[in-house]
PDB file of C-alpha atoms in Angstrom:
ATOM      1  CA  LEU A   1      50.078  93.014 130.215  1.00  0.00           C
ATOM      2  CA  SER A   2      46.787  93.584 127.120  1.00  0.00           C
ATOM      3  CA  ASN A   3      45.221  90.755 128.478  1.00  0.00           C
ATOM      4  CA  ILE A   4      45.377  92.207 132.012  1.00  0.00           C
ATOM      5  CA  ARG A   5      41.500  94.256 132.908  1.00  0.00           C
ATOM      6  CA  LEU A   6      40.890  95.927 136.335  1.00  0.00           C
ATOM      7  CA  GLY A   7      37.741  98.135 136.811  1.00  0.00           C
ATOM      8  CA  SER A   8      36.420  99.752 139.082  1.00  0.00           C
ATOM      9  CA  GLU A   9      35.385  96.661 140.882  1.00  0.00           C
ATOM     10  CA  GLN A  10      38.729  95.864 141.499  1.00  0.00           C
ATOM     11  CA  LEU A  11      40.138  99.767 142.741  1.00  0.00           C
ATOM     12  CA  THR A  12      37.169 100.194 144.822  1.00  0.00           C
ATOM     13  CA  VAL A  13      38.698  96.967 146.984  1.00  0.00           C
ATOM     14  CA  ALA A  14      41.914  98.526 146.566  1.00  0.00           C
ATOM     15  CA  THR A  15      40.925 101.541 148.252  1.00  0.00           C
ATOM     16  CA  GLU A  16      38.713  99.978 150.887  1.00  0.00           C
ATOM     17  CA  ALA A  17      42.214  97.249 151.870  1.00  0.00           C
ATOM     18  CA  ALA A  18      44.006 100.743 151.358  1.00  0.00           C
ATOM     19  CA  GLY A  19      41.302 102.334 153.914  1.00  0.00           C
ATOM     20  CA  ASP A  20      43.357 106.225 155.254  1.00  0.00           C
ATOM     21  CA  ASP A  21      46.717 104.564 154.839  1.00  0.00           C
ATOM     22  CA  ALA A  22      47.141 105.083 151.347  1.00  0.00           C
ATOM     23  CA  GLU A  23      47.048 109.310 149.574  1.00  0.00           C
ATOM     24  CA  SER A  24      45.503 107.408 146.526  1.00  0.00           C
ATOM     25  CA  VAL A  25      44.983 105.124 144.478  1.00  0.00           C
ATOM     26  CA  SER A  26      44.976 105.023 141.047  1.00  0.00           C
ATOM     27  CA  PRO A  27      44.576 103.299 137.818  1.00  0.00           C
ATOM     28  CA  LEU A  28      47.198 102.930 135.154  1.00  0.00           C
ATOM     29  CA  VAL A  29      46.417 101.798 132.232  1.00  0.00           C
ATOM     30  CA  MET A  30      49.962 100.181 130.438  1.00  0.00           C
ATOM     31  CA  ARG A  31      51.333  98.747 127.647  1.00  0.00           C
ATOM     32  CA  VAL A  32      54.080  97.228 125.576  1.00  0.00           C
ATOM     33  CA  VAL A  33      54.919  98.163 122.134  1.00  0.00           C
ATOM     34  CA  GLU A  34      57.450  98.268 119.849  1.00  0.00           C
ATOM     35  CA  LEU A  35      58.654 101.161 117.580  1.00  0.00           C
ATOM     36  CA  ASP A  36      61.356 101.818 115.173  1.00  0.00           C
ATOM     37  CA  ASP A  37      62.922  98.155 116.961  1.00  0.00           C
ATOM     38  CA  ARG A  38      62.646  99.791 120.440  1.00  0.00           C
ATOM     39  CA  VAL A  39      60.652  98.586 122.934  1.00  0.00           C
ATOM     40  CA  LEU A  40      59.005 101.088 124.995  1.00  0.00           C
ATOM     41  CA  GLN A  41      56.241 101.460 127.908  1.00  0.00           C
ATOM     42  CA  LEU A  42      53.766 102.864 127.212  1.00  0.00           C
ATOM     43  CA  ARG A  43      52.355 104.576 130.547  1.00  0.00           C
ATOM     44  CA  ALA A  44      48.270 106.468 131.124  1.00  0.00           C
ATOM     45  CA  ALA A  45      47.523 108.323 134.042  1.00  0.00           C
ATOM     46  CA  GLU A  46      45.553 111.224 135.368  1.00  0.00           C
ATOM     47  CA  PRO A  47      48.087 113.911 134.500  1.00  0.00           C
ATOM     48  CA  ALA A  48      47.226 115.549 137.815  1.00  0.00           C
ATOM     49  CA  LEU A  49      49.145 112.802 139.134  1.00  0.00           C
ATOM     50  CA  TRP A  50      51.451 112.341 136.859  1.00  0.00           C
ATOM     51  CA  GLY A  51      54.063 114.326 139.473  1.00  0.00           C
ATOM     52  CA  ALA A  52      52.916 113.588 142.716  1.00  0.00           C
ATOM     53  CA  VAL A  53      52.191 109.474 142.053  1.00  0.00           C
ATOM     54  CA  TYR A  54      54.930 109.347 139.873  1.00  0.00           C
ATOM     55  CA  GLY A  55      57.691 111.891 140.221  1.00  0.00           C
ATOM     56  CA  LEU A  56      56.870 112.756 136.433  1.00  0.00           C
ATOM     57  CA  GLN A  57      58.951 116.625 136.117  1.00  0.00           C
ATOM     58  CA  LEU A  58      58.390 118.555 132.806  1.00  0.00           C
ATOM     59  CA  VAL A  59      61.709 119.197 131.490  1.00  0.00           C
ATOM     60  CA  GLU A  60      60.420 120.967 128.275  1.00  0.00           C
ATOM     61  CA  GLY A  61      57.111 121.373 126.610  1.00  0.00           C
ATOM     62  CA  ARG A  62      53.760 121.732 127.782  1.00  0.00           C
ATOM     63  CA  LEU A  63      51.699 118.471 129.369  1.00  0.00           C
ATOM     64  CA  PRO A  64      50.126 117.029 126.346  1.00  0.00           C
ATOM     65  CA  ASP A  65      45.903 117.332 125.974  1.00  0.00           C
ATOM     66  CA  PRO A  66      44.032 114.429 126.908  1.00  0.00           C
ATOM     67  CA  THR A  67      41.162 115.525 123.897  1.00  0.00           C
ATOM     68  CA  ALA A  68      43.874 115.883 121.196  1.00  0.00           C
ATOM     69  CA  ASP A  69      46.682 113.034 119.860  1.00  0.00           C
ATOM     70  CA  GLU A  70      49.147 114.362 121.667  1.00  0.00           C
ATOM     71  CA  MET A  71      51.193 112.501 123.990  1.00  0.00           C
ATOM     72  CA  ALA A  72      54.854 112.611 126.535  1.00  0.00           C
ATOM     73  CA  VAL A  73      58.383 110.867 126.539  1.00  0.00           C
ATOM     74  CA  THR A  74      61.366 110.675 129.404  1.00  0.00           C
ATOM     75  CA  SER A  75      64.153 112.336 128.076  1.00  0.00           C
ATOM     76  CA  ALA A  76      65.438 108.529 128.379  1.00  0.00           C
ATOM     77  CA  VAL A  77      63.295 107.949 124.669  1.00  0.00           C
ATOM     78  CA  LYS A  78      64.256 111.526 123.437  1.00  0.00           C
ATOM     79  CA  LEU A  79      68.277 110.675 123.936  1.00  0.00           C
ATOM     80  CA  SER A  80      67.557 107.390 122.539  1.00  0.00           C
ATOM     81  CA  THR A  81      65.167 108.150 119.634  1.00  0.00           C
ATOM     82  CA  GLY A  82      65.778 111.516 118.557  1.00  0.00           C
ATOM     83  CA  TRP A  83      62.411 112.650 119.578  1.00  0.00           C
ATOM     84  CA  GLY A  84      61.598 115.971 121.241  1.00  0.00           C
ATOM     85  CA  VAL A  85      57.998 118.611 120.543  1.00  0.00           C
ATOM     86  CA  GLY A  86      56.957 118.656 117.652  1.00  0.00           C
ATOM     87  CA  THR A  87      57.940 115.277 116.529  1.00  0.00           C
ATOM     88  CA  ARG A  88      55.200 113.263 115.428  1.00  0.00           C
ATOM     89  CA  GLN A  89      55.014 109.618 115.799  1.00  0.00           C
ATOM     90  CA  ARG A  90      52.651 106.501 115.061  1.00  0.00           C
ATOM     91  CA  VAL A  91      51.572 105.088 117.797  1.00  0.00           C
ATOM     92  CA  PHE A  92      49.576 101.554 118.238  1.00  0.00           C
ATOM     93  CA  GLY A  93      47.927 102.945 114.596  1.00  0.00           C
ATOM     94  CA  THR A  94      47.646 106.682 115.313  1.00  0.00           C
ATOM     95  CA  GLU A  95      49.837 109.672 115.176  1.00  0.00           C
ATOM     96  CA  PHE A  96      50.713 111.086 118.525  1.00  0.00           C
ATOM     97  CA  ILE A  97      52.619 114.937 118.104  1.00  0.00           C
ATOM     98  CA  ILE A  98      54.874 115.437 121.337  1.00  0.00           C
ATOM     99  CA  THR A  99      54.138 118.103 123.155  1.00  0.00           C
ATOM    100  CA  ALA A 100      56.559 117.056 126.916  1.00  0.00           C
ATOM    101  CA  VAL A 101      59.533 116.142 127.862  1.00  0.00           C
ATOM    102  CA  MET A 102      59.367 114.277 131.432  1.00  0.00           C
ATOM    103  CA  GLU A 103      61.734 113.167 133.662  1.00  0.00           C
ATOM    104  CA  GLY A 104      61.492 109.879 135.163  1.00  0.00           C
ATOM    105  CA  SER A 105      63.284 107.189 137.028  1.00  0.00           C
ATOM    106  CA  GLY A 106      62.975 103.992 138.255  1.00  0.00           C
ATOM    107  CA  THR A 107      60.626 102.014 136.310  1.00  0.00           C
ATOM    108  CA  LYS A 108      59.256 104.885 134.467  1.00  0.00           C
ATOM    109  CA  ILE A 109      63.258 106.453 133.084  1.00  0.00           C
ATOM    110  CA  ALA A 110      62.126 105.488 129.697  1.00  0.00           C
ATOM    111  CA  SER A 111      58.365 105.687 128.396  1.00  0.00           C
ATOM    112  CA  LEU A 112      55.701 106.977 126.678  1.00  0.00           C
ATOM    113  CA  TRP A 113      52.743 108.735 128.593  1.00  0.00           C
ATOM    114  CA  LEU A 114      49.673 110.162 128.071  1.00  0.00           C
ATOM    115  CA  PRO A 115      46.623 111.170 129.923  1.00  0.00           C
ATOM    116  CA  LEU A 116      43.493 108.047 130.977  1.00  0.00           C
ATOM    117  CA  THR A 117      40.744 109.590 128.922  1.00  0.00           C
ATOM    118  CA  ARG A 118      43.247 109.571 126.220  1.00  0.00           C
ATOM    119  CA  ALA A 119      44.083 105.942 126.502  1.00  0.00           C
ATOM    120  CA  GLU A 120      40.900 104.674 127.263  1.00  0.00           C
ATOM    121  CA  VAL A 121      40.460 106.271 123.676  1.00  0.00           C
ATOM    122  CA  LEU A 122      43.073 104.272 121.945  1.00  0.00           C
ATOM    123  CA  PHE A 123      42.391 101.741 123.889  1.00  0.00           C
ATOM    124  CA  ASP A 124      38.972 101.691 123.476  1.00  0.00           C
ATOM    125  CA  ARG A 125      37.783 100.234 126.211  1.00  0.00           C
ATOM    126  CA  PRO A 126      36.332 102.788 128.954  1.00  0.00           C
ATOM    127  CA  GLY A 127      37.272 101.992 132.473  1.00  0.00           C
ATOM    128  CA  GLU A 128      39.643  99.988 131.942  1.00  0.00           C
ATOM    129  CA  PHE A 129      43.088  99.667 133.415  1.00  0.00           C
ATOM    130  CA  GLN A 130      46.164  96.913 133.892  1.00  0.00           C
ATOM    131  CA  MET A 131      47.255  98.017 137.009  1.00  0.00           C
ATOM    132  CA  ALA A 132      46.255  99.715 140.649  1.00  0.00           C
ATOM    133  CA  VAL A 133      48.173 102.628 142.182  1.00  0.00           C
ATOM    134  CA  VAL A 134      47.887 102.309 145.896  1.00  0.00           C
ATOM    135  CA  ARG A 135      50.430 106.086 147.427  1.00  0.00           C
ATOM    136  CA  VAL A 136      50.910 105.120 151.069  1.00  0.00           C
ATOM    137  CA  ARG A 137      51.331 107.687 153.357  1.00  0.00           C
ATOM    138  CA  ALA A 138      54.589 108.270 154.779  1.00  0.00           C
ATOM    139  CA  ASP A 139      53.902 107.332 158.229  1.00  0.00           C
ATOM    140  CA  ALA A 140      51.956 104.337 157.036  1.00  0.00           C
ATOM    141  CA  ASP A 141      52.765 100.796 157.840  1.00  0.00           C
ATOM    142  CA  GLY A 142      53.635  99.430 154.087  1.00  0.00           C
ATOM    143  CA  ASP A 143      54.152  95.926 154.626  1.00  0.00           C
ATOM    144  CA  ALA A 144      50.758  96.441 156.533  1.00  0.00           C
ATOM    145  CA  VAL A 145      48.240  97.353 153.773  1.00  0.00           C
ATOM    146  CA  ARG A 146      50.254  95.637 151.382  1.00  0.00           C
ATOM    147  CA  ASP A 147      49.480  92.914 153.358  1.00  0.00           C
ATOM    148  CA  ARG A 148      45.278  93.802 153.747  1.00  0.00           C
ATOM    149  CA  LEU A 149      46.027  94.437 149.179  1.00  0.00           C
ATOM    150  CA  ARG A 150      46.851  90.759 148.968  1.00  0.00           C
ATOM    151  CA  ALA A 151      44.022  89.793 151.313  1.00  0.00           C
ATOM    152  CA  ALA A 152      41.616  91.951 149.475  1.00  0.00           C
ATOM    153  CA  LEU A 153      42.273  90.862 146.610  1.00  0.00           C
ATOM    154  CA  PRO A 154      43.863  87.223 145.888  1.00  0.00           C
ATOM    155  CA  GLY A 155      44.609  86.001 142.753  1.00  0.00           C
ATOM    156  CA  LEU A 156      45.609  88.914 141.691  1.00  0.00           C
ATOM    157  CA  LEU A 157      48.833  89.979 142.371  1.00  0.00           C
ATOM    158  CA  VAL A 158      50.888  92.822 144.965  1.00  0.00           C
ATOM    159  CA  LEU A 159      54.047  94.663 144.018  1.00  0.00           C
ATOM    160  CA  GLU A 160      56.937  97.119 145.554  1.00  0.00           C
ATOM    161  CA  GLU A 161      57.850  99.407 143.800  1.00  0.00           C
ATOM    162  CA  SER A 162      60.633  98.976 145.503  1.00  0.00           C
ATOM    163  CA  ALA A 163      60.736  95.593 144.470  1.00  0.00           C
ATOM    164  CA  ILE A 164      60.150  95.778 141.140  1.00  0.00           C
ATOM    165  CA  GLN A 165      63.044  98.428 141.133  1.00  0.00           C
ATOM    166  CA  ALA A 166      65.247  96.445 142.856  1.00  0.00           C
ATOM    167  CA  GLU A 167      64.300  93.521 140.071  1.00  0.00           C
ATOM    168  CA  ALA A 168      65.095  95.024 137.433  1.00  0.00           C
ATOM    169  CA  THR A 169      68.390  95.814 139.138  1.00  0.00           C
ATOM    170  CA  ARG A 170      68.972  91.873 139.161  1.00  0.00           C
ATOM    171  CA  GLY A 171      68.657  91.491 135.398  1.00  0.00           C
ATOM    172  CA  VAL A 172      70.927  94.755 134.116  1.00  0.00           C
ATOM    173  CA  ARG A 173      73.284  93.630 136.760  1.00  0.00           C
ATOM    174  CA  SER A 174      72.862  89.484 134.900  1.00  0.00           C
ATOM    175  CA  LEU A 175      73.002  90.965 131.725  1.00  0.00           C
ATOM    176  CA  ALA A 176      75.826  92.809 132.768  1.00  0.00           C
ATOM    177  CA  ASP A 177      78.079  89.427 134.114  1.00  0.00           C
ATOM    178  CA  LEU A 178      76.825  87.259 130.252  1.00  0.00           C
ATOM    179  CA  ALA A 179      78.217  90.610 128.557  1.00  0.00           C
ATOM    180  CA  ARG A 180      81.354  89.616 130.423  1.00  0.00           C
ATOM    181  CA  ILE A 181      81.507  86.589 130.341  1.00  0.00           C
ATOM    182  CA  PHE A 182      81.135  86.490 125.946  1.00  0.00           C
ATOM    183  CA  THR A 183      83.499  88.894 126.105  1.00  0.00           C
ATOM    184  CA  ALA A 184      86.213  86.567 128.072  1.00  0.00           C
ATOM    185  CA  ILE A 185      85.019  84.584 125.674  1.00  0.00           C
ATOM    186  CA  GLY A 186      85.371  86.827 122.353  1.00  0.00           C
ATOM    187  CA  ILE A 187      89.158  87.531 123.878  1.00  0.00           C
ATOM    188  CA  VAL A 188      90.456  83.661 124.205  1.00  0.00           C
ATOM    189  CA  GLY A 189      88.381  83.756 120.568  1.00  0.00           C
ATOM    190  CA  LEU A 190      90.939  86.738 118.975  1.00  0.00           C
ATOM    191  CA  ALA A 191      94.042  85.268 120.746  1.00  0.00           C
ATOM    192  CA  VAL A 192      93.501  81.735 119.722  1.00  0.00           C
ATOM    193  CA  GLY A 193      93.283  83.130 115.837  1.00  0.00           C
ATOM    194  CA  CYS A 194      96.215  85.589 116.556  1.00  0.00           C
ATOM    195  CA  ALA A 195      98.265  82.352 117.746  1.00  0.00           C
ATOM    196  CA  ASN A 196      96.660  80.536 114.645  1.00  0.00           C
ATOM    197  CA  THR A 197      97.414  83.217 112.348  1.00  0.00           C
ATOM    198  CA  THR A 198     100.797  83.136 113.734  1.00  0.00           C
ATOM    199  CA  ALA A 199     101.986  79.733 113.368  1.00  0.00           C
ATOM    200  CA  LEU A 200      99.929  79.898 109.499  1.00  0.00           C
ATOM    201  CA  THR A 201     102.876  82.678 108.669  1.00  0.00           C
ATOM    202  CA  LEU A 202     105.599  81.077 110.122  1.00  0.00           C
ATOM    203  CA  VAL A 203     105.198  77.696 108.042  1.00  0.00           C
ATOM    204  CA  GLU A 204     105.057  79.093 105.097  1.00  0.00           C
ATOM    205  CA  ARG A 205     107.571  81.770 105.773  1.00  0.00           C
ATOM    206  CA  ALA A 206     109.835  79.028 107.045  1.00  0.00           C
ATOM    207  CA  ARG A 207     108.720  76.943 102.892  1.00  0.00           C
ATOM    208  CA  SER A 208     109.959  80.389 101.169  1.00  0.00           C
TER     209      SER A 208
END
């Protein structure tokens, strides 16, 4: 993701292609970070859009100050890590204090959130982002907007949130199927091991 570099030019093209069918077209910084043996998403967008565009809801604390070393985490991150409001955590070499716990869904269920301007300073890349997020109006033809975006931005990947979520769901189901296979192999291995142990015990008893 860090190799994806979009800027104002792509944002302008996306805005023009979406036209009046879009409620908003906004930049999103997105990176992957490993913290305490966990791989998490770090996302950054304008805090004013966190609720309307990304569906985040404030559960605890307050939104981060864009001028300070502050960030928000989702409740899933809090549950898995034990971090909460007031926790200090180093991210990409900078120590941030967590000021908010947010409720997210879909692909945003487990992520860290920064204000967009703070992320630009953190990565020293002002005006650069990885995704342009188009929020389509409820009465608009989403397929038509997608087709216009693909035509206007050749060579770039245009995805729907629902399609991304479906892919993630399929991935989780595949992992579950794989886990069941390994469980079956484990049960077979346990049964064979018990049979071998029992047979060996009977042989030893017979000799004695």
